[in-house]
PDB file of N, CA and C in Angstrom:
ATOM      1  N   MET X  29       8.454  41.233  -8.363  1.00  0.00           N
ATOM      2  CA  MET X  29       7.418  40.437  -8.990  1.00  0.00           C
ATOM      3  C   MET X  29       6.105  40.719  -8.262  1.00  0.00           C
ATOM      4  N   THR X  30       5.063  40.959  -9.024  1.00  0.00           N
ATOM      5  CA  THR X  30       3.777  41.288  -8.412  1.00  0.00           C
ATOM      6  C   THR X  30       3.013  40.022  -8.053  1.00  0.00           C
ATOM      7  N   LEU X  31       2.019  40.201  -7.221  1.00  0.00           N
ATOM      8  CA  LEU X  31       1.202  39.082  -6.777  1.00  0.00           C
ATOM      9  C   LEU X  31       0.517  38.395  -7.952  1.00  0.00           C
ATOM     10  N   SER X  32       0.059  39.167  -8.940  1.00  0.00           N
ATOM     11  CA  SER X  32      -0.626  38.571 -10.086  1.00  0.00           C
ATOM     12  C   SER X  32       0.326  37.722 -10.920  1.00  0.00           C
ATOM     13  N   LYS X  33       1.603  38.097 -10.973  1.00  0.00           N
ATOM     14  CA  LYS X  33       2.584  37.306 -11.718  1.00  0.00           C
ATOM     15  C   LYS X  33       2.907  36.003 -10.996  1.00  0.00           C
ATOM     16  N   ILE X  34       2.788  35.982  -9.684  1.00  0.00           N
ATOM     17  CA  ILE X  34       3.022  34.763  -8.902  1.00  0.00           C
ATOM     18  C   ILE X  34       1.784  33.879  -8.919  1.00  0.00           C
ATOM     19  N   ALA X  35       0.612  34.487  -8.840  1.00  0.00           N
ATOM     20  CA  ALA X  35      -0.636  33.737  -8.749  1.00  0.00           C
ATOM     21  C   ALA X  35      -0.899  32.900  -9.995  1.00  0.00           C
ATOM     22  N   LEU X  36      -0.614  33.419 -11.180  1.00  0.00           N
ATOM     23  CA  LEU X  36      -0.885  32.689 -12.408  1.00  0.00           C
ATOM     24  C   LEU X  36      -0.105  31.379 -12.487  1.00  0.00           C
ATOM     25  N   PRO X  37       1.222  31.372 -12.279  1.00  0.00           N
ATOM     26  CA  PRO X  37       1.940  30.096 -12.318  1.00  0.00           C
ATOM     27  C   PRO X  37       1.469  29.122 -11.228  1.00  0.00           C
ATOM     28  N   LEU X  38       1.153  29.629 -10.056  1.00  0.00           N
ATOM     29  CA  LEU X  38       0.675  28.756  -8.985  1.00  0.00           C
ATOM     30  C   LEU X  38      -0.670  28.143  -9.335  1.00  0.00           C
ATOM     31  N   THR X  39      -1.541  28.927  -9.931  1.00  0.00           N
ATOM     32  CA  THR X  39      -2.848  28.419 -10.345  1.00  0.00           C
ATOM     33  C   THR X  39      -2.684  27.360 -11.428  1.00  0.00           C
ATOM     34  N   ALA X  40      -1.813  27.607 -12.376  1.00  0.00           N
ATOM     35  CA  ALA X  40      -1.567  26.638 -13.444  1.00  0.00           C
ATOM     36  C   ALA X  40      -0.993  25.343 -12.882  1.00  0.00           C
ATOM     37  N   ALA X  41      -0.052  25.454 -11.961  1.00  0.00           N
ATOM     38  CA  ALA X  41       0.539  24.258 -11.355  1.00  0.00           C
ATOM     39  C   ALA X  41      -0.509  23.469 -10.584  1.00  0.00           C
ATOM     40  N   ALA X  42      -1.360  24.147  -9.839  1.00  0.00           N
ATOM     41  CA  ALA X  42      -2.416  23.469  -9.082  1.00  0.00           C
ATOM     42  C   ALA X  42      -3.365  22.739 -10.023  1.00  0.00           C
ATOM     43  N   ALA X  43      -3.689  23.346 -11.152  1.00  0.00           N
ATOM     44  CA  ALA X  43      -4.586  22.716 -12.118  1.00  0.00           C
ATOM     45  C   ALA X  43      -3.963  21.453 -12.704  1.00  0.00           C
ATOM     46  N   VAL X  44      -2.693  21.513 -13.035  1.00  0.00           N
ATOM     47  CA  VAL X  44      -2.004  20.349 -13.598  1.00  0.00           C
ATOM     48  C   VAL X  44      -1.976  19.205 -12.594  1.00  0.00           C
ATOM     49  N   PHE X  45      -1.621  19.494 -11.351  1.00  0.00           N
ATOM     50  CA  PHE X  45      -1.541  18.447 -10.336  1.00  0.00           C
ATOM     51  C   PHE X  45      -2.910  17.875 -10.001  1.00  0.00           C
ATOM     52  N   SER X  46      -3.952  18.671 -10.075  1.00  0.00           N
ATOM     53  CA  SER X  46      -5.290  18.175  -9.746  1.00  0.00           C
ATOM     54  C   SER X  46      -5.811  17.215 -10.804  1.00  0.00           C
ATOM     55  N   LEU X  47      -5.295  17.276 -12.018  1.00  0.00           N
ATOM     56  CA  LEU X  47      -5.729  16.356 -13.064  1.00  0.00           C
ATOM     57  C   LEU X  47      -5.346  14.922 -12.749  1.00  0.00           C
ATOM     58  N   GLY X  48      -4.228  14.711 -12.085  1.00  0.00           N
ATOM     59  CA  GLY X  48      -3.796  13.359 -11.748  1.00  0.00           C
ATOM     60  C   GLY X  48      -4.464  12.804 -10.515  1.00  0.00           C
ATOM     61  N   ALA X  49      -5.034  13.626  -9.675  1.00  0.00           N
ATOM     62  CA  ALA X  49      -5.630  13.168  -8.421  1.00  0.00           C
ATOM     63  C   ALA X  49      -6.794  12.206  -8.616  1.00  0.00           C
ATOM     64  N   PRO X  50      -7.762  12.486  -9.512  1.00  0.00           N
ATOM     65  CA  PRO X  50      -8.864  11.536  -9.664  1.00  0.00           C
ATOM     66  C   PRO X  50      -8.398  10.154 -10.107  1.00  0.00           C
ATOM     67  N   ALA X  51      -7.410  10.092 -10.989  1.00  0.00           N
ATOM     68  CA  ALA X  51      -6.905   8.794 -11.433  1.00  0.00           C
ATOM     69  C   ALA X  51      -6.254   8.042 -10.288  1.00  0.00           C
ATOM     70  N   ALA X  52      -5.497   8.732  -9.477  1.00  0.00           N
ATOM     71  CA  ALA X  52      -4.854   8.079  -8.337  1.00  0.00           C
ATOM     72  C   ALA X  52      -5.891   7.600  -7.336  1.00  0.00           C
ATOM     73  N   LEU X  53      -6.933   8.393  -7.111  1.00  0.00           N
ATOM     74  CA  LEU X  53      -7.978   7.981  -6.176  1.00  0.00           C
ATOM     75  C   LEU X  53      -8.785   6.822  -6.725  1.00  0.00           C
ATOM     76  N   ALA X  54      -8.993   6.779  -8.026  1.00  0.00           N
ATOM     77  CA  ALA X  54      -9.763   5.699  -8.628  1.00  0.00           C
ATOM     78  C   ALA X  54      -9.057   4.364  -8.481  1.00  0.00           C
ATOM     79  N   GLN X  55      -7.721   4.380  -8.484  1.00  0.00           N
ATOM     80  CA  GLN X  55      -6.975   3.145  -8.322  1.00  0.00           C
ATOM     81  C   GLN X  55      -7.110   2.604  -6.915  1.00  0.00           C
ATOM     82  N   GLY X  56      -7.322   3.488  -5.942  1.00  0.00           N
ATOM     83  CA  GLY X  56      -7.494   3.067  -4.560  1.00  0.00           C
ATOM     84  C   GLY X  56      -6.332   2.230  -4.084  1.00  0.00           C
ATOM     85  N   GLY X  57      -6.624   1.240  -3.246  1.00  0.00           N
ATOM     86  CA  GLY X  57      -5.599   0.392  -2.675  1.00  0.00           C
ATOM     87  C   GLY X  57      -5.149  -0.715  -3.603  1.00  0.00           C
ATOM     88  N   SER X  58      -5.784  -0.855  -4.777  1.00  0.00           N
ATOM     89  CA  SER X  58      -5.462  -1.971  -5.646  1.00  0.00           C
ATOM     90  C   SER X  58      -4.108  -1.823  -6.325  1.00  0.00           C
ATOM     91  N   ALA X  59      -3.446  -0.692  -6.167  1.00  0.00           N
ATOM     92  CA  ALA X  59      -2.172  -0.465  -6.832  1.00  0.00           C
ATOM     93  C   ALA X  59      -0.992  -0.969  -6.016  1.00  0.00           C
ATOM     94  N   GLY X  60      -1.234  -1.548  -4.857  1.00  0.00           N
ATOM     95  CA  GLY X  60      -0.130  -1.980  -4.006  1.00  0.00           C
ATOM     96  C   GLY X  60      -0.397  -3.319  -3.366  1.00  0.00           C
ATOM     97  N   PHE X  61       0.339  -3.572  -2.287  1.00  0.00           N
ATOM     98  CA  PHE X  61       0.123  -4.773  -1.491  1.00  0.00           C
ATOM     99  C   PHE X  61      -1.003  -4.504  -0.501  1.00  0.00           C
ATOM    100  N   THR X  62      -1.865  -5.484  -0.283  1.00  0.00           N
ATOM    101  CA  THR X  62      -2.864  -5.413   0.780  1.00  0.00           C
ATOM    102  C   THR X  62      -2.852  -6.730   1.537  1.00  0.00           C
ATOM    103  N   ALA X  63      -3.050  -6.649   2.837  1.00  0.00           N
ATOM    104  CA  ALA X  63      -3.064  -7.854   3.666  1.00  0.00           C
ATOM    105  C   ALA X  63      -4.130  -7.730   4.736  1.00  0.00           C
ATOM    106  N   GLU X  64      -4.770  -8.853   5.019  1.00  0.00           N
ATOM    107  CA  GLU X  64      -5.684  -8.961   6.156  1.00  0.00           C
ATOM    108  C   GLU X  64      -5.014  -9.888   7.156  1.00  0.00           C
ATOM    109  N   LEU X  65      -4.987  -9.452   8.397  1.00  0.00           N
ATOM    110  CA  LEU X  65      -4.307 -10.194   9.452  1.00  0.00           C
ATOM    111  C   LEU X  65      -5.312 -10.963  10.299  1.00  0.00           C
ATOM    112  N   ALA X  66      -4.849 -12.053  10.912  1.00  0.00           N
ATOM    113  CA  ALA X  66      -5.700 -12.825  11.813  1.00  0.00           C
ATOM    114  C   ALA X  66      -5.992 -12.044  13.086  1.00  0.00           C
ATOM    115  N   GLU X  67      -5.050 -11.239  13.530  1.00  0.00           N
ATOM    116  CA  GLU X  67      -5.180 -10.414  14.736  1.00  0.00           C
ATOM    117  C   GLU X  67      -4.777  -8.986  14.385  1.00  0.00           C
ATOM    118  N   PRO X  68      -5.341  -7.987  15.057  1.00  0.00           N
ATOM    119  CA  PRO X  68      -4.939  -6.601  14.775  1.00  0.00           C
ATOM    120  C   PRO X  68      -3.439  -6.386  14.976  1.00  0.00           C
ATOM    121  N   ALA X  69      -2.863  -5.577  14.124  1.00  0.00           N
ATOM    122  CA  ALA X  69      -1.434  -5.253  14.236  1.00  0.00           C
ATOM    123  C   ALA X  69      -1.201  -4.429  15.501  1.00  0.00           C
ATOM    124  N   ALA X  70      -0.081  -4.694  16.170  1.00  0.00           N
ATOM    125  CA  ALA X  70       0.264  -3.958  17.392  1.00  0.00           C
ATOM    126  C   ALA X  70       0.648  -2.514  17.082  1.00  0.00           C
ATOM    127  N   ASP X  71       1.230  -2.288  15.904  1.00  0.00           N
ATOM    128  CA  ASP X  71       1.663  -0.950  15.495  1.00  0.00           C
ATOM    129  C   ASP X  71       0.935  -0.536  14.220  1.00  0.00           C
ATOM    130  N   ASN X  72       0.743   0.768  14.052  1.00  0.00           N
ATOM    131  CA  ASN X  72       0.107   1.288  12.837  1.00  0.00           C
ATOM    132  C   ASN X  72       1.051   1.285  11.647  1.00  0.00           C
ATOM    133  N   ARG X  73       2.347   1.312  11.910  1.00  0.00           N
ATOM    134  CA  ARG X  73       3.354   1.303  10.841  1.00  0.00           C
ATOM    135  C   ARG X  73       4.334   0.172  11.103  1.00  0.00           C
ATOM    136  N   VAL X  74       4.567  -0.608  10.066  1.00  0.00           N
ATOM    137  CA  VAL X  74       5.436  -1.774  10.170  1.00  0.00           C
ATOM    138  C   VAL X  74       6.345  -1.791   8.953  1.00  0.00           C
ATOM    139  N   ILE X  75       7.624  -2.065   9.155  1.00  0.00           N
ATOM    140  CA  ILE X  75       8.539  -2.252   8.030  1.00  0.00           C
ATOM    141  C   ILE X  75       8.723  -3.750   7.847  1.00  0.00           C
ATOM    142  N   ALA X  76       8.346  -4.235   6.668  1.00  0.00           N
ATOM    143  CA  ALA X  76       8.470  -5.659   6.352  1.00  0.00           C
ATOM    144  C   ALA X  76       8.574  -5.808   4.841  1.00  0.00           C
ATOM    145  N   GLY X  77       9.419  -6.711   4.403  1.00  0.00           N
ATOM    146  CA  GLY X  77       9.583  -6.924   2.977  1.00  0.00           C
ATOM    147  C   GLY X  77      10.194  -5.742   2.255  1.00  0.00           C
ATOM    148  N   GLY X  78      10.890  -4.899   2.998  1.00  0.00           N
ATOM    149  CA  GLY X  78      11.540  -3.745   2.392  1.00  0.00           C
ATOM    150  C   GLY X  78      10.613  -2.576   2.120  1.00  0.00           C
ATOM    151  N   VAL X  79       9.382  -2.626   2.659  1.00  0.00           N
ATOM    152  CA  VAL X  79       8.439  -1.526   2.467  1.00  0.00           C
ATOM    153  C   VAL X  79       7.819  -1.123   3.798  1.00  0.00           C
ATOM    154  N   LEU X  80       7.303   0.091   3.839  1.00  0.00           N
ATOM    155  CA  LEU X  80       6.604   0.591   5.022  1.00  0.00           C
ATOM    156  C   LEU X  80       5.121   0.285   4.869  1.00  0.00           C
ATOM    157  N   TRP X  81       4.602  -0.519   5.785  1.00  0.00           N
ATOM    158  CA  TRP X  81       3.194  -0.889   5.804  1.00  0.00           C
ATOM    159  C   TRP X  81       2.433   0.060   6.706  1.00  0.00           C
ATOM    160  N   SER X  82       1.226   0.407   6.293  1.00  0.00           N
ATOM    161  CA  SER X  82       0.297   1.172   7.126  1.00  0.00           C
ATOM    162  C   SER X  82      -0.819   0.219   7.525  1.00  0.00           C
ATOM    163  N   CYS X  83      -1.000   0.047   8.824  1.00  0.00           N
ATOM    164  CA  CYS X  83      -1.995  -0.905   9.319  1.00  0.00           C
ATOM    165  C   CYS X  83      -3.037  -0.199  10.170  1.00  0.00           C
ATOM    166  N   SER X  84      -4.260  -0.674  10.055  1.00  0.00           N
ATOM    167  CA  SER X  84      -5.365  -0.201  10.871  1.00  0.00           C
ATOM    168  C   SER X  84      -6.188  -1.426  11.232  1.00  0.00           C
ATOM    169  N   GLY X  85      -6.138  -1.810  12.491  1.00  0.00           N
ATOM    170  CA  GLY X  85      -6.821  -3.033  12.904  1.00  0.00           C
ATOM    171  C   GLY X  85      -6.171  -4.236  12.247  1.00  0.00           C
ATOM    172  N   THR X  86      -6.963  -4.987  11.477  1.00  0.00           N
ATOM    173  CA  THR X  86      -6.428  -6.172  10.801  1.00  0.00           C
ATOM    174  C   THR X  86      -6.091  -5.918   9.333  1.00  0.00           C
ATOM    175  N   SER X  87      -6.237  -4.685   8.861  1.00  0.00           N
ATOM    176  CA  SER X  87      -5.952  -4.358   7.456  1.00  0.00           C
ATOM    177  C   SER X  87      -4.639  -3.601   7.328  1.00  0.00           C
ATOM    178  N   CYS X  88      -3.791  -4.056   6.399  1.00  0.00           N
ATOM    179  CA  CYS X  88      -2.510  -3.396   6.145  1.00  0.00           C
ATOM    180  C   CYS X  88      -2.343  -3.166   4.645  1.00  0.00           C
ATOM    181  N   THR X  89      -1.712  -2.047   4.292  1.00  0.00           N
ATOM    182  CA  THR X  89      -1.429  -1.730   2.895  1.00  0.00           C
ATOM    183  C   THR X  89      -0.007  -1.203   2.766  1.00  0.00           C
ATOM    184  N   ALA X  90       0.565  -1.397   1.575  1.00  0.00           N
ATOM    185  CA  ALA X  90       1.915  -0.904   1.291  1.00  0.00           C
ATOM    186  C   ALA X  90       2.073  -0.753  -0.218  1.00  0.00           C
ATOM    187  N   PRO X  91       2.979   0.125  -0.645  1.00  0.00           N
ATOM    188  CA  PRO X  91       3.249   0.239  -2.082  1.00  0.00           C
ATOM    189  C   PRO X  91       4.029  -0.978  -2.571  1.00  0.00           C
ATOM    190  N   ILE X  92       3.839  -1.319  -3.823  1.00  0.00           N
ATOM    191  CA  ILE X  92       4.597  -2.430  -4.412  1.00  0.00           C
ATOM    192  C   ILE X  92       6.049  -2.002  -4.535  1.00  0.00           C
ATOM    193  N   ASN X  93       6.963  -2.911  -4.185  1.00  0.00           N
ATOM    194  CA  ASN X  93       8.382  -2.565  -4.181  1.00  0.00           C
ATOM    195  C   ASN X  93       9.192  -3.338  -5.208  1.00  0.00           C
ATOM    196  N   GLY X  94       8.567  -4.133  -6.042  1.00  0.00           N
ATOM    197  CA  GLY X  94       9.285  -4.878  -7.058  1.00  0.00           C
ATOM    198  C   GLY X  94       9.786  -6.232  -6.598  1.00  0.00           C
ATOM    199  N   LYS X  95       9.640  -6.535  -5.307  1.00  0.00           N
ATOM    200  CA  LYS X  95      10.069  -7.835  -4.798  1.00  0.00           C
ATOM    201  C   LYS X  95       8.967  -8.857  -5.006  1.00  0.00           C
ATOM    202  N   ARG X  96       9.323 -10.116  -4.819  1.00  0.00           N
ATOM    203  CA  ARG X  96       8.361 -11.198  -4.986  1.00  0.00           C
ATOM    204  C   ARG X  96       7.285 -11.134  -3.901  1.00  0.00           C
ATOM    205  N   PRO X  97       6.023 -11.201  -4.301  1.00  0.00           N
ATOM    206  CA  PRO X  97       4.926 -11.086  -3.343  1.00  0.00           C
ATOM    207  C   PRO X  97       4.975 -12.116  -2.216  1.00  0.00           C
ATOM    208  N   LEU X  98       5.327 -13.347  -2.528  1.00  0.00           N
ATOM    209  CA  LEU X  98       5.367 -14.374  -1.493  1.00  0.00           C
ATOM    210  C   LEU X  98       6.414 -14.042  -0.438  1.00  0.00           C
ATOM    211  N   ARG X  99       7.548 -13.511  -0.851  1.00  0.00           N
ATOM    212  CA  ARG X  99       8.598 -13.105   0.086  1.00  0.00           C
ATOM    213  C   ARG X  99       8.115 -11.952   0.963  1.00  0.00           C
ATOM    214  N   VAL X 100       7.465 -10.978   0.346  1.00  0.00           N
ATOM    215  CA  VAL X 100       6.950  -9.830   1.096  1.00  0.00           C
ATOM    216  C   VAL X 100       5.895 -10.297   2.094  1.00  0.00           C
ATOM    217  N   CYS X 101       5.008 -11.177   1.661  1.00  0.00           N
ATOM    218  CA  CYS X 101       3.973 -11.721   2.538  1.00  0.00           C
ATOM    219  C   CYS X 101       4.605 -12.430   3.736  1.00  0.00           C
ATOM    220  N   HIS X 102       5.592 -13.261   3.473  1.00  0.00           N
ATOM    221  CA  HIS X 102       6.266 -13.997   4.550  1.00  0.00           C
ATOM    222  C   HIS X 102       6.972 -13.044   5.517  1.00  0.00           C
ATOM    223  N   ASP X 103       7.620 -12.032   4.988  1.00  0.00           N
ATOM    224  CA  ASP X 103       8.289 -11.047   5.853  1.00  0.00           C
ATOM    225  C   ASP X 103       7.275 -10.307   6.723  1.00  0.00           C
ATOM    226  N   LEU X 104       6.116  -9.976   6.155  1.00  0.00           N
ATOM    227  CA  LEU X 104       5.075  -9.318   6.936  1.00  0.00           C
ATOM    228  C   LEU X 104       4.559 -10.252   8.024  1.00  0.00           C
ATOM    229  N   LYS X 105       4.377 -11.508   7.692  1.00  0.00           N
ATOM    230  CA  LYS X 105       3.914 -12.497   8.674  1.00  0.00           C
ATOM    231  C   LYS X 105       4.861 -12.568   9.866  1.00  0.00           C
ATOM    232  N   ARG X 106       6.160 -12.514   9.606  1.00  0.00           N
ATOM    233  CA  ARG X 106       7.141 -12.565  10.701  1.00  0.00           C
ATOM    234  C   ARG X 106       7.011 -11.358  11.626  1.00  0.00           C
ATOM    235  N   GLU X 107       6.570 -10.227  11.086  1.00  0.00           N
ATOM    236  CA  GLU X 107       6.452  -9.005  11.887  1.00  0.00           C
ATOM    237  C   GLU X 107       5.122  -8.892  12.627  1.00  0.00           C
ATOM    238  N   VAL X 108       4.026  -9.347  12.002  1.00  0.00           N
ATOM    239  CA  VAL X 108       2.697  -9.087  12.578  1.00  0.00           C
ATOM    240  C   VAL X 108       1.881 -10.331  12.906  1.00  0.00           C
ATOM    241  N   GLY X 109       2.339 -11.504  12.496  1.00  0.00           N
ATOM    242  CA  GLY X 109       1.574 -12.720  12.769  1.00  0.00           C
ATOM    243  C   GLY X 109       0.836 -13.222  11.537  1.00  0.00           C
ATOM    244  N   ALA X 110      -0.054 -14.182  11.761  1.00  0.00           N
ATOM    245  CA  ALA X 110      -0.748 -14.876  10.671  1.00  0.00           C
ATOM    246  C   ALA X 110      -1.514 -13.917   9.763  1.00  0.00           C
ATOM    247  N   ILE X 111      -1.467 -14.234   8.473  1.00  0.00           N
ATOM    248  CA  ILE X 111      -2.134 -13.435   7.449  1.00  0.00           C
ATOM    249  C   ILE X 111      -3.257 -14.271   6.848  1.00  0.00           C
ATOM    250  N   THR X 112      -4.469 -13.712   6.807  1.00  0.00           N
ATOM    251  CA  THR X 112      -5.619 -14.448   6.283  1.00  0.00           C
ATOM    252  C   THR X 112      -5.851 -14.205   4.795  1.00  0.00           C
ATOM    253  N   SER X 113      -5.366 -13.077   4.269  1.00  0.00           N
ATOM    254  CA  SER X 113      -5.398 -12.836   2.822  1.00  0.00           C
ATOM    255  C   SER X 113      -4.297 -11.845   2.470  1.00  0.00           C
ATOM    256  N   PHE X 114      -3.787 -11.992   1.251  1.00  0.00           N
ATOM    257  CA  PHE X 114      -2.703 -11.134   0.776  1.00  0.00           C
ATOM    258  C   PHE X 114      -2.914 -10.930  -0.715  1.00  0.00           C
ATOM    259  N   ALA X 115      -2.878  -9.679  -1.153  1.00  0.00           N
ATOM    260  CA  ALA X 115      -3.103  -9.374  -2.568  1.00  0.00           C
ATOM    261  C   ALA X 115      -2.058  -8.399  -3.084  1.00  0.00           C
ATOM    262  N   VAL X 116      -1.811  -8.499  -4.383  1.00  0.00           N
ATOM    263  CA  VAL X 116      -0.895  -7.593  -5.071  1.00  0.00           C
ATOM    264  C   VAL X 116      -1.664  -6.978  -6.230  1.00  0.00           C
ATOM    265  N   GLY X 117      -1.799  -5.661  -6.212  1.00  0.00           N
ATOM    266  CA  GLY X 117      -2.539  -4.988  -7.272  1.00  0.00           C
ATOM    267  C   GLY X 117      -3.959  -5.504  -7.416  1.00  0.00           C
ATOM    268  N   GLY X 118      -4.561  -5.924  -6.315  1.00  0.00           N
ATOM    269  CA  GLY X 118      -5.931  -6.414  -6.337  1.00  0.00           C
ATOM    270  C   GLY X 118      -6.069  -7.902  -6.593  1.00  0.00           C
ATOM    271  N   GLU X 119      -4.970  -8.593  -6.910  1.00  0.00           N
ATOM    272  CA  GLU X 119      -5.018 -10.035  -7.162  1.00  0.00           C
ATOM    273  C   GLU X 119      -4.524 -10.787  -5.941  1.00  0.00           C
ATOM    274  N   ALA X 120      -5.422 -11.581  -5.341  1.00  0.00           N
ATOM    275  CA  ALA X 120      -5.112 -12.301  -4.107  1.00  0.00           C
ATOM    276  C   ALA X 120      -4.250 -13.531  -4.374  1.00  0.00           C
ATOM    277  N   LEU X 121      -3.384 -13.835  -3.401  1.00  0.00           N
ATOM    278  CA  LEU X 121      -2.643 -15.094  -3.455  1.00  0.00           C
ATOM    279  C   LEU X 121      -3.641 -16.237  -3.332  1.00  0.00           C
ATOM    280  N   ASP X 122      -3.382 -17.341  -4.047  1.00  0.00           N
ATOM    281  CA  ASP X 122      -4.255 -18.500  -3.901  1.00  0.00           C
ATOM    282  C   ASP X 122      -3.978 -19.180  -2.556  1.00  0.00           C
ATOM    283  N   ALA X 123      -4.805 -20.157  -2.195  1.00  0.00           N
ATOM    284  CA  ALA X 123      -4.729 -20.804  -0.880  1.00  0.00           C
ATOM    285  C   ALA X 123      -3.361 -21.444  -0.637  1.00  0.00           C
ATOM    286  N   GLU X 124      -2.785 -22.071  -1.664  1.00  0.00           N
ATOM    287  CA  GLU X 124      -1.479 -22.727  -1.508  1.00  0.00           C
ATOM    288  C   GLU X 124      -0.381 -21.706  -1.203  1.00  0.00           C
ATOM    289  N   ARG X 125      -0.359 -20.623  -1.947  1.00  0.00           N
ATOM    290  CA  ARG X 125       0.676 -19.600  -1.723  1.00  0.00           C
ATOM    291  C   ARG X 125       0.463 -18.880  -0.396  1.00  0.00           C
ATOM    292  N   LEU X 126      -0.789 -18.675   0.003  1.00  0.00           N
ATOM    293  CA  LEU X 126      -1.060 -18.052   1.293  1.00  0.00           C
ATOM    294  C   LEU X 126      -0.585 -18.956   2.431  1.00  0.00           C
ATOM    295  N   GLU X 127      -0.779 -20.250   2.263  1.00  0.00           N
ATOM    296  CA  GLU X 127      -0.300 -21.205   3.276  1.00  0.00           C
ATOM    297  C   GLU X 127       1.223 -21.162   3.358  1.00  0.00           C
ATOM    298  N   ARG X 128       1.898 -21.078   2.220  1.00  0.00           N
ATOM    299  CA  ARG X 128       3.365 -20.970   2.212  1.00  0.00           C
ATOM    300  C   ARG X 128       3.815 -19.672   2.866  1.00  0.00           C
ATOM    301  N   CYS X 129       3.074 -18.609   2.653  1.00  0.00           N
ATOM    302  CA  CYS X 129       3.380 -17.316   3.273  1.00  0.00           C
ATOM    303  C   CYS X 129       3.383 -17.435   4.789  1.00  0.00           C
ATOM    304  N   ASN X 130       2.440 -18.180   5.330  1.00  0.00           N
ATOM    305  CA  ASN X 130       2.259 -18.275   6.776  1.00  0.00           C
ATOM    306  C   ASN X 130       3.152 -19.312   7.449  1.00  0.00           C
ATOM    307  N   ARG X 131       4.032 -19.964   6.733  1.00  0.00           N
ATOM    308  CA  ARG X 131       4.943 -20.950   7.342  1.00  0.00           C
ATOM    309  C   ARG X 131       6.013 -20.269   8.141  1.00  0.00           C
TER     310      ARG X 131
END
């Protein structure tokens, strides 16, 4: 197989995959769980609520795993401490649910 025969399929594949990148970037962090912590997380990666969280300072993000947000929030609280805000797909828990999360 010649280089030109390999290059064409690779170029086509790269073009197809690049079409989805702008849409994924436009969604940003709103497609998953986001949490703000009262204190910076001790570790950059935390497993809580059945998902792997990526934390930087007081901000943590994780992909949605299909579990109940309040349960995931509470599990994260047990691992990293008090949570000052928690959102799913960009929608924040209200004050009552956030208080329940932090119990």
